[in-house]
Amino acid sequence: MKKIQMVDLKGQYEGIKNEVNQGMQEILEETSFINGPHVYAFQKELEEYLGVRNVIPCANGTDALQIAMMGLRLKPGDEVITADFTFAATVEVIALLQLTPVLVDVDPETFNIDPEEIKKAITPNTKAIVPVHLFGQTSNMDEIMEIAREHDLFVIEDNAQAIGANYHSKDGKTQKAGTIGDVAATSFFPSKNLGCYGDGGAIFTNNDELAHTIRGIVNHGMYERYHHDVVGVNSRLDSFQAAVLRAKLKRLDIYNEARKKAAISYSEAFKENEHIVTPVRSGDCDTHVYHQYTLKIKNGKRDALAKHLQEKGIPFGIYYPIPLHRQKAYLDERYQEKNFSVTNKLVEEVISLPMHTELEEEQIKYIAKTINDFVNA
Ligand SMILES: *Cc1c(COP(=O)(O)O)cnc(C)c1O
């Protein structure tokens, strides 16, 4: 059996080597390292794939979130509601811009922000909601968009983990995750479903005026050379990364299918185990691209299991071990533990298993058997 890895980028590279190497060679010969033809071509190809009017490439996913919020001209003190159970980047940029992060609890089945909790957190200062499509599954966008319309709020999708996922809304429309709210941010960090070989990110929006604003912000606030109309940043995707992303975007649906297939095999192997809850796909409401395959261990053995897997050489991840509302940087006297009961429990139960495009059936069987044997013992 091949060595089990959490993410197998080397195996994936073997399948796209010629294309990637040729792209790199072209860029070296053109010396078009920044904003070259590959970056523009990737932007157009991603717009086409997502069915969105504007993709604005940038340097990483954290920048993408920050720039999206700058583009909406949110002001210090504006409240932005987001999930307690997510990667810190989401709340970090809210705080950096001197906006007020308002963390709320998540749904115990999908791990995504709970629309009922959003409603409870709205005040006259609330200006935006940031749903995070966690582990590859779109949040409940029908309800979130309804709440946003009712209260006149912006919706900024954190789509770093769900690129390629489809969302089927109540009205029968199917849209890609990241194209439903006012604006979305994604990350091309190497381990993401669409990852490059360094840092990268992008902002998506169907609003052409907002896209224009954002194109200036990523380039030092310039709309005309050396005229700085707004305070901007320097955030660019480089051409080498774009060449990698072009090769992978062509195969994104195949990659996501491979992840789904692995997830189905895992879930099948755990289905008789009463102590293990496998990832729930939220009905016909949306689809899942399994950025992570995350179990809940219900009999208090999560930490012991983690130790056991480490001894057996099986990689795993605990995403996320500490709720954001308990992180020193984001403490807020308004938070009460009783309002975070779901996240507080999830951080003790969750464990994410190896998930990538190159997983083999034999590896999945071995991982699942090791886990079943240990949890049932
Ligand atoms: C990865 C990630 C980010 C940040 O992306 P970077 O490219 O690493 O800056 C933001 N939000 C979520 C949910 C992520 O998973």
Short mmCIF file of C-alpha atoms and ligand atoms in Angstrom, two decimals:
data_model
loop_
_atom_site.label_atom_id
_atom_site.label_comp_id
_atom_site.label_asym_id
_atom_site.label_seq_id
_atom_site.Cartn_x
_atom_site.Cartn_y
_atom_site.Cartn_z
CA MET A 1 0.00 0.00 0.00
CA LYS A 2 1.22 3.52 -0.85
CA LYS A 3 2.15 5.74 2.10
CA ILE A 4 -0.99 7.54 3.28
CA GLN A 5 -0.86 11.32 3.08
CA MET A 6 -3.32 13.97 4.27
CA VAL A 7 -3.02 15.65 0.86
CA ASP A 8 -1.09 14.14 -2.07
CA LEU A 9 0.05 17.03 -4.24
CA LYS A 10 2.92 15.06 -5.74
CA GLY A 11 0.67 12.32 -7.07
CA GLN A 12 -1.65 14.94 -8.51
CA TYR A 13 1.28 16.77 -10.16
CA GLU A 14 2.25 13.61 -12.07
CA GLY A 15 -1.02 13.91 -14.00
CA ILE A 16 -0.53 17.53 -15.07
CA LYS A 17 3.25 17.69 -15.25
CA ASN A 18 3.62 18.39 -18.98
CA GLU A 19 1.02 21.12 -19.00
CA VAL A 20 2.32 22.83 -15.88
CA ASN A 21 5.96 22.63 -16.95
CA GLN A 22 5.14 24.00 -20.38
CA GLY A 23 3.25 26.92 -18.82
CA MET A 24 6.20 27.68 -16.52
CA GLN A 25 8.61 27.55 -19.47
CA GLU A 26 6.47 29.98 -21.47
CA ILE A 27 6.38 32.45 -18.59
CA LEU A 28 10.15 32.25 -18.15
CA GLU A 29 10.68 32.96 -21.82
CA GLU A 30 8.11 35.76 -21.97
CA THR A 31 9.34 37.11 -18.59
CA SER A 32 5.71 38.05 -17.94
CA PHE A 33 5.82 37.30 -14.23
CA ILE A 34 3.11 39.68 -13.00
CA ASN A 35 -0.25 40.24 -14.69
CA GLY A 36 0.86 38.28 -17.72
CA PRO A 37 -1.33 36.52 -20.27
CA HIS A 38 -1.72 33.44 -18.03
CA VAL A 39 -3.28 35.51 -15.25
CA TYR A 40 -5.79 37.10 -17.60
CA ALA A 41 -6.59 33.76 -19.26
CA PHE A 42 -7.12 32.12 -15.88
CA GLN A 43 -9.43 34.94 -14.80
CA LYS A 44 -11.57 34.47 -17.92
CA GLU A 45 -11.60 30.67 -17.59
CA LEU A 46 -12.67 30.86 -13.95
CA GLU A 47 -15.43 33.39 -14.75
CA GLU A 48 -16.70 30.97 -17.38
CA TYR A 49 -16.51 27.94 -15.05
CA LEU A 50 -18.31 29.67 -12.18
CA GLY A 51 -20.81 31.52 -14.34
CA VAL A 52 -19.90 34.78 -12.62
CA ARG A 53 -19.40 38.17 -14.30
CA ASN A 54 -16.15 39.12 -12.55
CA VAL A 55 -13.18 37.26 -11.09
CA ILE A 56 -10.42 39.44 -9.63
CA PRO A 57 -7.27 37.43 -8.86
CA CYS A 58 -5.21 38.43 -5.82
CA ALA A 59 -2.36 37.22 -3.62
CA ASN A 60 -4.14 34.89 -1.17
CA GLY A 61 -7.52 34.06 0.35
CA THR A 62 -7.08 36.26 3.41
CA ASP A 63 -6.39 39.27 1.17
CA ALA A 64 -9.42 38.32 -0.92
CA LEU A 65 -11.67 38.54 2.16
CA GLN A 66 -10.14 41.82 3.26
CA ILE A 67 -10.38 43.39 -0.21
CA ALA A 68 -13.99 42.26 -0.61
CA MET A 69 -14.84 44.07 2.65
CA MET A 70 -12.86 47.16 1.60
CA GLY A 71 -14.76 47.18 -1.69
CA LEU A 72 -18.08 47.33 0.15
CA ARG A 73 -16.83 50.41 2.00
CA LEU A 74 -17.71 49.07 5.43
CA LYS A 75 -16.79 51.53 8.19
CA PRO A 76 -15.11 51.12 11.57
CA GLY A 77 -17.68 49.95 14.09
CA ASP A 78 -19.91 48.26 11.50
CA GLU A 79 -20.86 44.81 12.77
CA VAL A 80 -20.10 41.78 10.63
CA ILE A 81 -21.67 38.46 11.58
CA THR A 82 -19.70 35.28 10.93
CA ALA A 83 -19.31 31.71 12.20
CA ASP A 84 -17.56 30.78 15.44
CA PHE A 85 -16.39 27.51 13.89
CA THR A 86 -14.02 28.47 11.04
CA PHE A 87 -10.42 29.28 10.22
CA ALA A 88 -9.24 32.51 11.88
CA ALA A 89 -8.65 34.37 8.59
CA THR A 90 -12.35 35.13 8.34
CA VAL A 91 -12.56 37.00 11.63
CA GLU A 92 -9.02 38.38 11.40
CA VAL A 93 -9.72 40.63 8.42
CA ILE A 94 -12.94 41.91 9.99
CA ALA A 95 -10.96 42.98 13.05
CA LEU A 96 -8.06 44.37 10.98
CA LEU A 97 -10.43 46.73 9.18
CA GLN A 98 -11.69 47.88 12.59
CA LEU A 99 -15.09 46.43 11.88
CA THR A 100 -16.72 44.58 14.77
CA PRO A 101 -16.79 40.79 14.37
CA VAL A 102 -19.92 39.16 15.78
CA LEU A 103 -19.40 35.41 16.09
CA VAL A 104 -22.41 33.10 16.11
CA ASP A 105 -22.94 29.38 16.53
CA VAL A 106 -23.19 26.84 13.72
CA ASP A 107 -25.45 24.01 12.67
CA PRO A 108 -24.39 20.71 14.32
CA GLU A 109 -24.94 18.67 11.14
CA THR A 110 -23.45 20.80 8.38
CA PHE A 111 -20.94 22.76 10.54
CA ASN A 112 -22.09 25.91 8.70
CA ILE A 113 -23.40 29.16 10.18
CA ASP A 114 -26.90 28.76 11.63
CA PRO A 115 -29.37 31.23 10.04
CA GLU A 116 -31.44 31.33 13.24
CA GLU A 117 -28.35 32.50 15.15
CA ILE A 118 -27.70 35.17 12.52
CA LYS A 119 -31.21 36.57 13.10
CA LYS A 120 -30.63 36.77 16.84
CA ALA A 121 -27.34 38.63 16.40
CA ILE A 122 -28.63 41.42 14.14
CA THR A 123 -28.53 44.95 15.60
CA PRO A 124 -28.95 48.40 13.99
CA ASN A 125 -25.14 48.38 13.45
CA THR A 126 -25.06 45.11 11.51
CA LYS A 127 -23.84 45.66 7.95
CA ALA A 128 -22.76 42.28 6.61
CA ILE A 129 -22.89 38.50 6.99
CA VAL A 130 -19.93 36.27 6.12
CA PRO A 131 -21.08 32.68 5.64
CA VAL A 132 -18.13 30.27 5.44
CA HIS A 133 -18.84 27.25 3.23
CA LEU A 134 -17.00 24.96 5.60
CA PHE A 135 -15.29 21.72 4.55
CA GLY A 136 -16.71 22.02 1.03
CA GLN A 137 -20.43 22.40 1.60
CA THR A 138 -22.37 25.56 0.80
CA SER A 139 -24.12 27.30 3.70
CA ASN A 140 -27.89 27.67 3.67
CA MET A 141 -27.79 30.53 1.16
CA ASP A 142 -31.57 30.68 0.58
CA GLU A 143 -32.16 31.66 4.18
CA ILE A 144 -29.05 33.81 4.47
CA MET A 145 -29.97 35.85 1.37
CA GLU A 146 -33.51 36.26 2.69
CA ILE A 147 -32.25 37.58 6.03
CA ALA A 148 -29.83 39.88 4.21
CA ARG A 149 -32.55 41.32 1.98
CA GLU A 150 -34.88 41.86 4.90
CA HIS A 151 -32.24 43.75 6.93
CA ASP A 152 -30.37 45.36 4.02
CA LEU A 153 -27.07 43.57 4.72
CA PHE A 154 -24.20 42.61 2.43
CA VAL A 155 -23.34 38.93 2.05
CA ILE A 156 -19.66 38.05 1.61
CA GLU A 157 -19.16 34.33 0.96
CA ASP A 158 -15.95 32.80 2.29
CA ASN A 159 -15.58 30.22 -0.46
CA ALA A 160 -12.02 29.12 0.34
CA GLN A 161 -13.15 25.53 0.95
CA ALA A 162 -16.02 25.03 -1.50
CA ILE A 163 -14.88 25.93 -5.00
CA GLY A 164 -16.86 23.94 -7.54
CA ALA A 165 -19.75 23.11 -5.20
CA ASN A 166 -23.22 23.65 -6.65
CA TYR A 167 -26.03 25.24 -4.69
CA HIS A 168 -29.59 24.38 -5.63
CA SER A 169 -31.86 27.10 -4.35
CA LYS A 170 -35.54 26.77 -3.51
CA ASP A 171 -36.56 28.50 -6.71
CA GLY A 172 -34.94 25.72 -8.75
CA LYS A 173 -31.84 27.66 -9.76
CA THR A 174 -28.39 26.03 -9.56
CA GLN A 175 -25.45 28.34 -8.89
CA LYS A 176 -21.84 27.76 -7.98
CA ALA A 177 -20.83 28.43 -4.40
CA GLY A 178 -19.32 31.90 -4.29
CA THR A 179 -21.63 33.42 -6.89
CA ILE A 180 -24.74 33.90 -4.77
CA GLY A 181 -23.91 36.70 -2.32
CA ASP A 182 -22.79 40.24 -3.16
CA VAL A 183 -19.17 39.15 -3.31
CA ALA A 184 -17.05 36.09 -2.47
CA ALA A 185 -13.46 35.34 -1.57
CA THR A 186 -11.52 32.20 -2.32
CA SER A 187 -8.05 30.83 -1.63
CA PHE A 188 -5.74 28.89 -3.94
CA PHE A 189 -3.49 27.69 -1.10
CA PRO A 190 -1.88 24.42 -2.30
CA SER A 191 -4.10 22.12 -0.21
CA LYS A 192 -7.41 23.71 -1.26
CA ASN A 193 -9.61 21.94 -3.83
CA LEU A 194 -8.24 24.29 -6.50
CA GLY A 195 -4.74 25.00 -5.22
CA CYS A 196 -1.63 26.48 -6.81
CA TYR A 197 2.05 25.94 -5.94
CA GLY A 198 2.39 28.96 -3.67
CA ASP A 199 -0.11 31.53 -2.44
CA GLY A 200 -3.05 32.76 -4.45
CA GLY A 201 -6.63 33.94 -4.10
CA ALA A 202 -9.52 35.61 -5.90
CA ILE A 203 -12.62 37.69 -5.41
CA PHE A 204 -15.84 36.98 -7.35
CA THR A 205 -18.79 39.27 -7.93
CA ASN A 206 -21.66 39.74 -10.36
CA ASN A 207 -21.71 43.46 -9.52
CA ASP A 208 -19.67 45.25 -12.21
CA GLU A 209 -19.37 48.47 -10.24
CA LEU A 210 -18.04 46.64 -7.20
CA ALA A 211 -15.65 44.71 -9.46
CA HIS A 212 -14.30 48.00 -10.82
CA THR A 213 -13.79 49.33 -7.28
CA ILE A 214 -12.00 46.12 -6.28
CA ARG A 215 -9.72 46.09 -9.35
CA GLY A 216 -8.46 49.47 -8.18
CA ILE A 217 -8.09 48.41 -4.55
CA VAL A 218 -5.85 45.42 -5.40
CA ASN A 219 -3.60 47.83 -7.30
CA HIS A 220 -2.86 50.56 -4.72
CA GLY A 221 -6.20 52.26 -5.21
CA MET A 222 -5.26 53.26 -8.79
CA TYR A 223 -7.91 53.58 -11.48
CA GLU A 224 -5.66 55.70 -13.66
CA ARG A 225 -1.89 55.30 -13.49
CA TYR A 226 -0.44 57.24 -10.52
CA HIS A 227 -3.83 58.60 -9.48
CA HIS A 228 -4.70 57.06 -6.12
CA ASP A 229 -8.42 57.58 -5.55
CA VAL A 230 -8.85 55.24 -2.57
CA VAL A 231 -6.49 53.59 -0.10
CA GLY A 232 -5.62 50.28 -1.68
CA VAL A 233 -3.28 47.36 -1.19
CA ASN A 234 -0.82 45.43 -3.32
CA SER A 235 -2.30 42.01 -3.89
CA ARG A 236 -1.49 40.11 -7.10
CA LEU A 237 -1.59 36.55 -8.38
CA ASP A 238 1.67 35.77 -10.15
CA SER A 239 1.81 34.19 -13.59
CA PHE A 240 3.41 30.91 -12.42
CA GLN A 241 0.50 30.31 -10.07
CA ALA A 242 -1.98 31.15 -12.81
CA ALA A 243 -0.38 28.55 -15.10
CA VAL A 244 -0.80 25.87 -12.42
CA LEU A 245 -4.37 26.94 -11.75
CA ARG A 246 -5.28 26.80 -15.46
CA ALA A 247 -4.15 23.18 -15.65
CA LYS A 248 -6.06 22.27 -12.49
CA LEU A 249 -9.24 24.23 -13.27
CA LYS A 250 -9.75 22.06 -16.38
CA ARG A 251 -9.81 19.06 -14.07
CA LEU A 252 -11.58 20.56 -11.06
CA ASP A 253 -14.82 18.65 -11.60
CA ILE A 254 -12.88 15.38 -11.98
CA TYR A 255 -10.88 16.18 -8.84
CA ASN A 256 -14.04 16.97 -6.87
CA GLU A 257 -15.61 13.72 -8.13
CA ALA A 258 -12.57 11.78 -6.86
CA ARG A 259 -13.02 13.41 -3.44
CA LYS A 260 -16.71 12.58 -3.42
CA LYS A 261 -15.98 8.96 -4.33
CA ALA A 262 -13.50 8.70 -1.45
CA ALA A 263 -16.06 10.27 0.90
CA ILE A 264 -18.71 7.74 -0.13
CA SER A 265 -16.29 4.86 0.53
CA TYR A 266 -15.41 6.24 3.95
CA SER A 267 -19.05 6.78 4.92
CA GLU A 268 -19.94 3.26 3.80
CA ALA A 269 -17.18 1.86 6.00
CA PHE A 270 -18.40 3.79 9.06
CA LYS A 271 -22.13 3.35 8.61
CA GLU A 272 -22.55 0.56 11.17
CA ASN A 273 -20.55 2.38 13.82
CA GLU A 274 -22.90 3.97 16.34
CA HIS A 275 -20.13 6.10 17.85
CA ILE A 276 -19.21 7.79 14.59
CA VAL A 277 -21.23 10.41 12.71
CA THR A 278 -20.17 10.80 9.07
CA PRO A 279 -20.55 14.12 7.17
CA VAL A 280 -24.13 15.04 6.40
CA ARG A 281 -25.04 16.39 2.99
CA SER A 282 -27.83 18.85 3.57
CA GLY A 283 -30.59 17.19 1.54
CA ASP A 284 -31.11 18.31 -2.01
CA CYS A 285 -30.29 21.82 -0.89
CA ASP A 286 -26.67 21.73 -1.98
CA THR A 287 -23.73 19.55 -2.87
CA HIS A 288 -20.48 18.82 -1.15
CA VAL A 289 -16.94 18.95 -2.59
CA TYR A 290 -15.30 17.48 0.53
CA HIS A 291 -12.46 19.88 1.10
CA GLN A 292 -12.32 17.98 4.37
CA TYR A 293 -13.91 14.66 5.31
CA THR A 294 -14.78 15.28 8.94
CA LEU A 295 -16.15 12.75 11.42
CA LYS A 296 -17.75 13.37 14.80
CA ILE A 297 -16.62 10.87 17.43
CA LYS A 298 -19.50 10.61 19.89
CA ASN A 299 -18.09 8.44 22.68
CA GLY A 300 -15.48 10.84 24.04
CA LYS A 301 -12.59 9.03 22.36
CA ARG A 302 -11.58 11.71 19.83
CA ASP A 303 -8.30 12.65 21.51
CA ALA A 304 -7.38 9.03 22.18
CA LEU A 305 -8.16 8.21 18.54
CA ALA A 306 -5.94 11.05 17.36
CA LYS A 307 -3.08 9.65 19.43
CA HIS A 308 -3.71 6.15 18.06
CA LEU A 309 -3.69 7.37 14.45
CA GLN A 310 -0.45 9.19 15.07
CA GLU A 311 1.11 5.96 16.36
CA LYS A 312 -0.17 4.08 13.32
CA GLY A 313 1.24 6.70 10.92
CA ILE A 314 -2.18 7.73 9.63
CA PRO A 315 -2.38 11.50 9.11
CA PHE A 316 -5.40 13.42 10.38
CA GLY A 317 -6.39 17.00 11.20
CA ILE A 318 -8.41 18.60 13.99
CA TYR A 319 -10.22 21.45 12.26
CA TYR A 320 -10.76 23.39 14.47
CA PRO A 321 -9.62 22.68 18.04
CA ILE A 322 -10.57 26.03 19.65
CA PRO A 323 -13.70 28.10 18.96
CA LEU A 324 -12.88 31.60 17.72
CA HIS A 325 -14.86 33.24 20.53
CA ARG A 326 -12.34 31.76 23.00
CA GLN A 327 -9.24 32.95 21.12
CA LYS A 328 -7.40 35.68 23.00
CA ALA A 329 -7.35 38.01 20.00
CA TYR A 330 -11.13 37.88 19.59
CA LEU A 331 -12.46 37.83 23.15
CA ASP A 332 -15.51 40.03 23.57
CA GLU A 333 -17.42 40.54 26.79
CA ARG A 334 -20.72 40.20 24.92
CA TYR A 335 -20.04 36.52 24.19
CA GLN A 336 -21.71 34.00 26.49
CA GLU A 337 -20.67 30.35 26.49
CA LYS A 338 -24.29 29.18 26.40
CA ASN A 339 -24.66 30.79 22.97
CA PHE A 340 -21.90 28.61 21.51
CA SER A 341 -23.01 25.18 22.67
CA VAL A 342 -22.71 23.57 19.21
CA THR A 343 -19.20 24.83 18.45
CA ASN A 344 -18.06 24.06 22.00
CA LYS A 345 -19.08 20.45 21.45
CA LEU A 346 -17.76 20.16 17.89
CA VAL A 347 -14.24 21.18 18.89
CA GLU A 348 -14.14 18.11 21.13
CA GLU A 349 -15.66 15.66 18.62
CA VAL A 350 -14.34 16.44 15.15
CA ILE A 351 -11.51 14.74 13.33
CA SER A 352 -10.71 15.11 9.62
CA LEU A 353 -9.31 12.18 7.66
CA PRO A 354 -6.92 12.08 4.71
CA MET A 355 -8.78 13.54 1.71
CA HIS A 356 -7.34 14.21 -1.73
CA THR A 357 -7.68 13.27 -5.37
CA GLU A 358 -5.26 10.34 -5.28
CA LEU A 359 -6.69 8.28 -2.37
CA GLU A 360 -6.92 4.58 -3.09
CA GLU A 361 -9.67 2.20 -2.00
CA GLU A 362 -7.13 0.04 -0.15
CA GLN A 363 -5.94 3.06 1.86
CA ILE A 364 -9.49 4.10 2.72
CA LYS A 365 -10.30 0.55 3.92
CA TYR A 366 -7.18 0.48 6.08
CA ILE A 367 -7.88 3.90 7.62
CA ALA A 368 -11.53 3.05 8.29
CA LYS A 369 -10.72 -0.34 9.82
CA THR A 370 -8.09 1.19 12.10
CA ILE A 371 -10.63 3.79 13.27
CA ASN A 372 -13.56 1.38 13.66
CA ASP A 373 -11.47 -1.11 15.65
CA PHE A 374 -10.18 1.60 17.98
CA VAL A 375 -13.47 3.45 18.55
CA ASN A 376 -15.37 0.20 19.23
CA ALA A 377 -12.73 -1.29 21.57
C1 LIG B 1 -7.69 28.82 3.67
C2 LIG B 1 -8.78 29.67 4.17
C3 LIG B 1 -8.70 31.07 4.17
C4 LIG B 1 -7.43 31.83 3.87
O1 LIG B 1 -6.80 31.57 2.70
P1 LIG B 1 -5.23 31.88 2.52
O2 LIG B 1 -5.03 31.77 1.05
O3 LIG B 1 -4.49 30.88 3.30
O4 LIG B 1 -5.00 33.28 2.98
C5 LIG B 1 -9.81 31.79 4.57
N1 LIG B 1 -10.93 31.18 4.99
C6 LIG B 1 -11.04 29.85 5.04
C7 LIG B 1 -12.31 29.24 5.51
C8 LIG B 1 -9.97 29.04 4.65
O5 LIG B 1 -10.08 27.71 4.71
#
